[in-house]
Amino acid sequence: MNQSPSRPSVLFVCVHNAGRSQMGAAFLTRLGQDRIEVRSAGSAPADAVNPSVAEAMREVGIDISAETPKVLTVEAVQASDIVITMGCGDACPYFPGKRYLDWTLDDPAGQGVAAVRPIRDQIEQRVRGLLDELGIPAEG
């Protein structure tokens, strides 16, 4: 896949790929539209997206209930311009020339929707900041 510089690629990584990284990917997909390529993965993916996370995202009009947690691969990292780890101390393969960001966020695992909402809102703000930095206007 040829990446043009006008369409950067971002990979969100957390351990289970069931909460934070799914929210990050969903917000970036929604706000960046087709101007950015988005992936998410986990080092030890869960069987399904966290139900509280899916509910919190549904409240802001984004349905991630059909997403499937994916395993982190070297290929996914190689194919990404920016790799965002999400406060879980993940050992991520390192490749020179990639930009790595670590977003320290509370883990929504085992939390109810009320605890997930502030995490969701922090992720949305960070995604909007990333789009600003990349010079991509946020849609919606």
PDB file of C-alpha atoms in Angstrom:
ATOM      1  CA  MET A   1       0.000   0.000   0.000  1.00  0.00           C
ATOM      2  CA  ASN A   2       1.493   3.301  -1.027  1.00  0.00           C
ATOM      3  CA  GLN A   3       1.023   6.036   1.532  1.00  0.00           C
ATOM      4  CA  SER A   4       0.947   9.549   0.213  1.00  0.00           C
ATOM      5  CA  PRO A   5       2.280  12.171   2.622  1.00  0.00           C
ATOM      6  CA  SER A   6      -1.178  13.778   2.528  1.00  0.00           C
ATOM      7  CA  ARG A   7      -2.738  10.621   4.059  1.00  0.00           C
ATOM      8  CA  PRO A   8      -0.811   9.703   7.201  1.00  0.00           C
ATOM      9  CA  SER A   9      -1.281   6.360   8.903  1.00  0.00           C
ATOM     10  CA  VAL A  10      -1.845   6.034  12.657  1.00  0.00           C
ATOM     11  CA  LEU A  11      -1.740   2.873  14.791  1.00  0.00           C
ATOM     12  CA  PHE A  12      -3.310   2.849  18.283  1.00  0.00           C
ATOM     13  CA  VAL A  13      -1.924   0.192  20.635  1.00  0.00           C
ATOM     14  CA  CYS A  14      -3.082  -1.022  24.062  1.00  0.00           C
ATOM     15  CA  VAL A  15      -2.864  -4.438  25.717  1.00  0.00           C
ATOM     16  CA  HIS A  16      -6.340  -5.814  24.972  1.00  0.00           C
ATOM     17  CA  ASN A  17      -7.369  -3.659  21.979  1.00  0.00           C
ATOM     18  CA  ALA A  18     -10.807  -3.632  23.613  1.00  0.00           C
ATOM     19  CA  GLY A  19     -11.035  -0.104  25.048  1.00  0.00           C
ATOM     20  CA  ARG A  20      -8.640   2.819  24.690  1.00  0.00           C
ATOM     21  CA  SER A  21      -7.147   1.889  21.328  1.00  0.00           C
ATOM     22  CA  GLN A  22     -10.607   1.112  19.907  1.00  0.00           C
ATOM     23  CA  MET A  23     -11.900   4.514  21.073  1.00  0.00           C
ATOM     24  CA  GLY A  24      -8.859   6.275  19.637  1.00  0.00           C
ATOM     25  CA  ALA A  25      -9.252   4.544  16.286  1.00  0.00           C
ATOM     26  CA  ALA A  26     -13.004   5.220  16.184  1.00  0.00           C
ATOM     27  CA  PHE A  27     -12.589   8.942  16.931  1.00  0.00           C
ATOM     28  CA  LEU A  28      -9.758   9.325  14.412  1.00  0.00           C
ATOM     29  CA  THR A  29     -11.774   7.486  11.749  1.00  0.00           C
ATOM     30  CA  ARG A  30     -14.847   9.676  12.427  1.00  0.00           C
ATOM     31  CA  LEU A  31     -13.028  13.017  12.718  1.00  0.00           C
ATOM     32  CA  GLY A  32     -10.337  12.409  10.100  1.00  0.00           C
ATOM     33  CA  GLN A  33     -12.722  10.875   7.573  1.00  0.00           C
ATOM     34  CA  ASP A  34     -10.839   9.448   4.590  1.00  0.00           C
ATOM     35  CA  ARG A  35      -7.864  11.786   5.031  1.00  0.00           C
ATOM     36  CA  ILE A  36      -6.074   9.461   7.435  1.00  0.00           C
ATOM     37  CA  GLU A  37      -5.502   5.713   7.645  1.00  0.00           C
ATOM     38  CA  VAL A  38      -6.319   4.234  11.053  1.00  0.00           C
ATOM     39  CA  ARG A  39      -5.419   0.913  12.693  1.00  0.00           C
ATOM     40  CA  SER A  40      -5.620  -0.430  16.226  1.00  0.00           C
ATOM     41  CA  ALA A  41      -4.135  -3.518  17.858  1.00  0.00           C
ATOM     42  CA  GLY A  42      -3.182  -5.084  21.185  1.00  0.00           C
ATOM     43  CA  SER A  43      -0.329  -7.200  22.469  1.00  0.00           C
ATOM     44  CA  ALA A  44      -2.817  -9.585  24.145  1.00  0.00           C
ATOM     45  CA  PRO A  45      -6.155  -8.907  22.408  1.00  0.00           C
ATOM     46  CA  ALA A  46      -9.395  -9.588  24.262  1.00  0.00           C
ATOM     47  CA  ASP A  47     -12.215 -11.654  22.760  1.00  0.00           C
ATOM     48  CA  ALA A  48     -14.454  -8.628  22.263  1.00  0.00           C
ATOM     49  CA  VAL A  49     -14.682  -4.877  22.709  1.00  0.00           C
ATOM     50  CA  ASN A  50     -15.383  -3.838  26.320  1.00  0.00           C
ATOM     51  CA  PRO A  51     -19.205  -3.426  26.577  1.00  0.00           C
ATOM     52  CA  SER A  52     -18.877  -0.268  28.731  1.00  0.00           C
ATOM     53  CA  VAL A  53     -16.578   1.236  26.096  1.00  0.00           C
ATOM     54  CA  ALA A  54     -19.028   0.340  23.312  1.00  0.00           C
ATOM     55  CA  GLU A  55     -21.871   1.943  25.313  1.00  0.00           C
ATOM     56  CA  ALA A  56     -19.855   5.117  26.049  1.00  0.00           C
ATOM     57  CA  MET A  57     -19.036   5.460  22.339  1.00  0.00           C
ATOM     58  CA  ARG A  58     -22.670   4.837  21.363  1.00  0.00           C
ATOM     59  CA  GLU A  59     -23.563   7.861  23.520  1.00  0.00           C
ATOM     60  CA  VAL A  60     -21.521  10.062  21.164  1.00  0.00           C
ATOM     61  CA  GLY A  61     -22.963   8.445  18.049  1.00  0.00           C
ATOM     62  CA  ILE A  62     -20.152   5.993  17.238  1.00  0.00           C
ATOM     63  CA  ASP A  63     -20.906   2.257  17.094  1.00  0.00           C
ATOM     64  CA  ILE A  64     -17.812   0.105  17.754  1.00  0.00           C
ATOM     65  CA  SER A  65     -19.747  -2.951  18.985  1.00  0.00           C
ATOM     66  CA  ALA A  66     -18.875  -4.904  15.817  1.00  0.00           C
ATOM     67  CA  GLU A  67     -15.119  -4.194  16.052  1.00  0.00           C
ATOM     68  CA  THR A  68     -12.876  -7.160  16.818  1.00  0.00           C
ATOM     69  CA  PRO A  69      -9.718  -6.813  18.925  1.00  0.00           C
ATOM     70  CA  LYS A  70      -6.680  -7.507  16.748  1.00  0.00           C
ATOM     71  CA  VAL A  71      -3.195  -8.751  17.618  1.00  0.00           C
ATOM     72  CA  LEU A  72      -0.310  -6.304  17.280  1.00  0.00           C
ATOM     73  CA  THR A  73       1.956  -7.270  14.375  1.00  0.00           C
ATOM     74  CA  VAL A  74       5.320  -5.977  13.235  1.00  0.00           C
ATOM     75  CA  GLU A  75       3.687  -5.315   9.844  1.00  0.00           C
ATOM     76  CA  ALA A  76       1.088  -3.010  11.405  1.00  0.00           C
ATOM     77  CA  VAL A  77       3.843  -0.957  13.029  1.00  0.00           C
ATOM     78  CA  GLN A  78       5.911  -0.875   9.830  1.00  0.00           C
ATOM     79  CA  ALA A  79       2.884   0.325   7.836  1.00  0.00           C
ATOM     80  CA  SER A  80       2.154   3.209  10.244  1.00  0.00           C
ATOM     81  CA  ASP A  81       3.642   6.710  10.363  1.00  0.00           C
ATOM     82  CA  ILE A  82       2.550   7.368  13.949  1.00  0.00           C
ATOM     83  CA  VAL A  83       2.269   4.725  16.693  1.00  0.00           C
ATOM     84  CA  ILE A  84       0.258   5.761  19.762  1.00  0.00           C
ATOM     85  CA  THR A  85       0.583   3.578  22.855  1.00  0.00           C
ATOM     86  CA  MET A  86      -2.116   4.152  25.413  1.00  0.00           C
ATOM     87  CA  GLY A  87      -0.789   4.082  28.952  1.00  0.00           C
ATOM     88  CA  CYS A  88      -0.280   0.353  29.265  1.00  0.00           C
ATOM     89  CA  GLY A  89       3.481  -0.040  29.108  1.00  0.00           C
ATOM     90  CA  ASP A  90       3.247  -2.071  25.927  1.00  0.00           C
ATOM     91  CA  ALA A  91       6.473  -3.302  24.423  1.00  0.00           C
ATOM     92  CA  CYS A  92       5.979  -2.116  20.876  1.00  0.00           C
ATOM     93  CA  PRO A  93       8.370  -3.033  18.070  1.00  0.00           C
ATOM     94  CA  TYR A  94      10.552   0.001  17.422  1.00  0.00           C
ATOM     95  CA  PHE A  95      11.379   1.134  13.898  1.00  0.00           C
ATOM     96  CA  PRO A  96      13.481   4.204  13.134  1.00  0.00           C
ATOM     97  CA  GLY A  97      11.568   6.901  11.300  1.00  0.00           C
ATOM     98  CA  LYS A  98       8.269   6.200  13.054  1.00  0.00           C
ATOM     99  CA  ARG A  99       6.795   8.724  15.424  1.00  0.00           C
ATOM    100  CA  TYR A 100       5.857   7.228  18.802  1.00  0.00           C
ATOM    101  CA  LEU A 101       3.443   8.919  21.215  1.00  0.00           C
ATOM    102  CA  ASP A 102       2.412   7.582  24.618  1.00  0.00           C
ATOM    103  CA  TRP A 103      -0.997   8.743  25.814  1.00  0.00           C
ATOM    104  CA  THR A 104      -1.284   7.937  29.521  1.00  0.00           C
ATOM    105  CA  LEU A 105      -4.940   7.115  30.171  1.00  0.00           C
ATOM    106  CA  ASP A 106      -6.837   5.153  32.796  1.00  0.00           C
ATOM    107  CA  ASP A 107      -7.681   1.585  31.772  1.00  0.00           C
ATOM    108  CA  PRO A 108     -11.438   1.138  31.221  1.00  0.00           C
ATOM    109  CA  ALA A 109     -11.219  -2.640  31.809  1.00  0.00           C
ATOM    110  CA  GLY A 110     -13.725  -3.708  34.442  1.00  0.00           C
ATOM    111  CA  GLN A 111     -15.158  -0.180  34.713  1.00  0.00           C
ATOM    112  CA  GLY A 112     -18.738   0.894  34.202  1.00  0.00           C
ATOM    113  CA  VAL A 113     -19.887   3.433  31.613  1.00  0.00           C
ATOM    114  CA  ALA A 114     -19.642   6.319  34.105  1.00  0.00           C
ATOM    115  CA  ALA A 115     -15.904   5.638  34.573  1.00  0.00           C
ATOM    116  CA  VAL A 116     -15.353   5.217  30.828  1.00  0.00           C
ATOM    117  CA  ARG A 117     -16.902   8.578  29.824  1.00  0.00           C
ATOM    118  CA  PRO A 118     -13.999  10.773  31.058  1.00  0.00           C
ATOM    119  CA  ILE A 119     -11.479   8.440  29.360  1.00  0.00           C
ATOM    120  CA  ARG A 120     -13.513   8.641  26.144  1.00  0.00           C
ATOM    121  CA  ASP A 121     -13.590  12.446  26.342  1.00  0.00           C
ATOM    122  CA  GLN A 122      -9.814  12.649  26.966  1.00  0.00           C
ATOM    123  CA  ILE A 123      -9.188  10.434  23.939  1.00  0.00           C
ATOM    124  CA  GLU A 124     -11.448  12.584  21.746  1.00  0.00           C
ATOM    125  CA  GLN A 125      -9.570  15.738  22.806  1.00  0.00           C
ATOM    126  CA  ARG A 126      -6.192  14.123  22.105  1.00  0.00           C
ATOM    127  CA  VAL A 127      -7.370  12.884  18.703  1.00  0.00           C
ATOM    128  CA  ARG A 128      -8.567  16.402  17.850  1.00  0.00           C
ATOM    129  CA  GLY A 129      -5.167  17.743  18.938  1.00  0.00           C
ATOM    130  CA  LEU A 130      -3.391  15.191  16.759  1.00  0.00           C
ATOM    131  CA  LEU A 131      -5.489  16.169  13.736  1.00  0.00           C
ATOM    132  CA  ASP A 132      -4.675  19.855  14.381  1.00  0.00           C
ATOM    133  CA  GLU A 133      -0.996  18.986  14.540  1.00  0.00           C
ATOM    134  CA  LEU A 134      -1.235  17.080  11.260  1.00  0.00           C
ATOM    135  CA  GLY A 135      -3.080  19.991   9.643  1.00  0.00           C
ATOM    136  CA  ILE A 136      -6.213  17.894   9.054  1.00  0.00           C
ATOM    137  CA  PRO A 137      -9.474  19.686   9.928  1.00  0.00           C
ATOM    138  CA  ALA A 138     -11.692  17.580  12.234  1.00  0.00           C
ATOM    139  CA  GLU A 139     -15.084  16.735  10.734  1.00  0.00           C
ATOM    140  CA  GLY A 140     -18.220  16.542  12.840  1.00  0.00           C
TER     141      GLY A 140
END
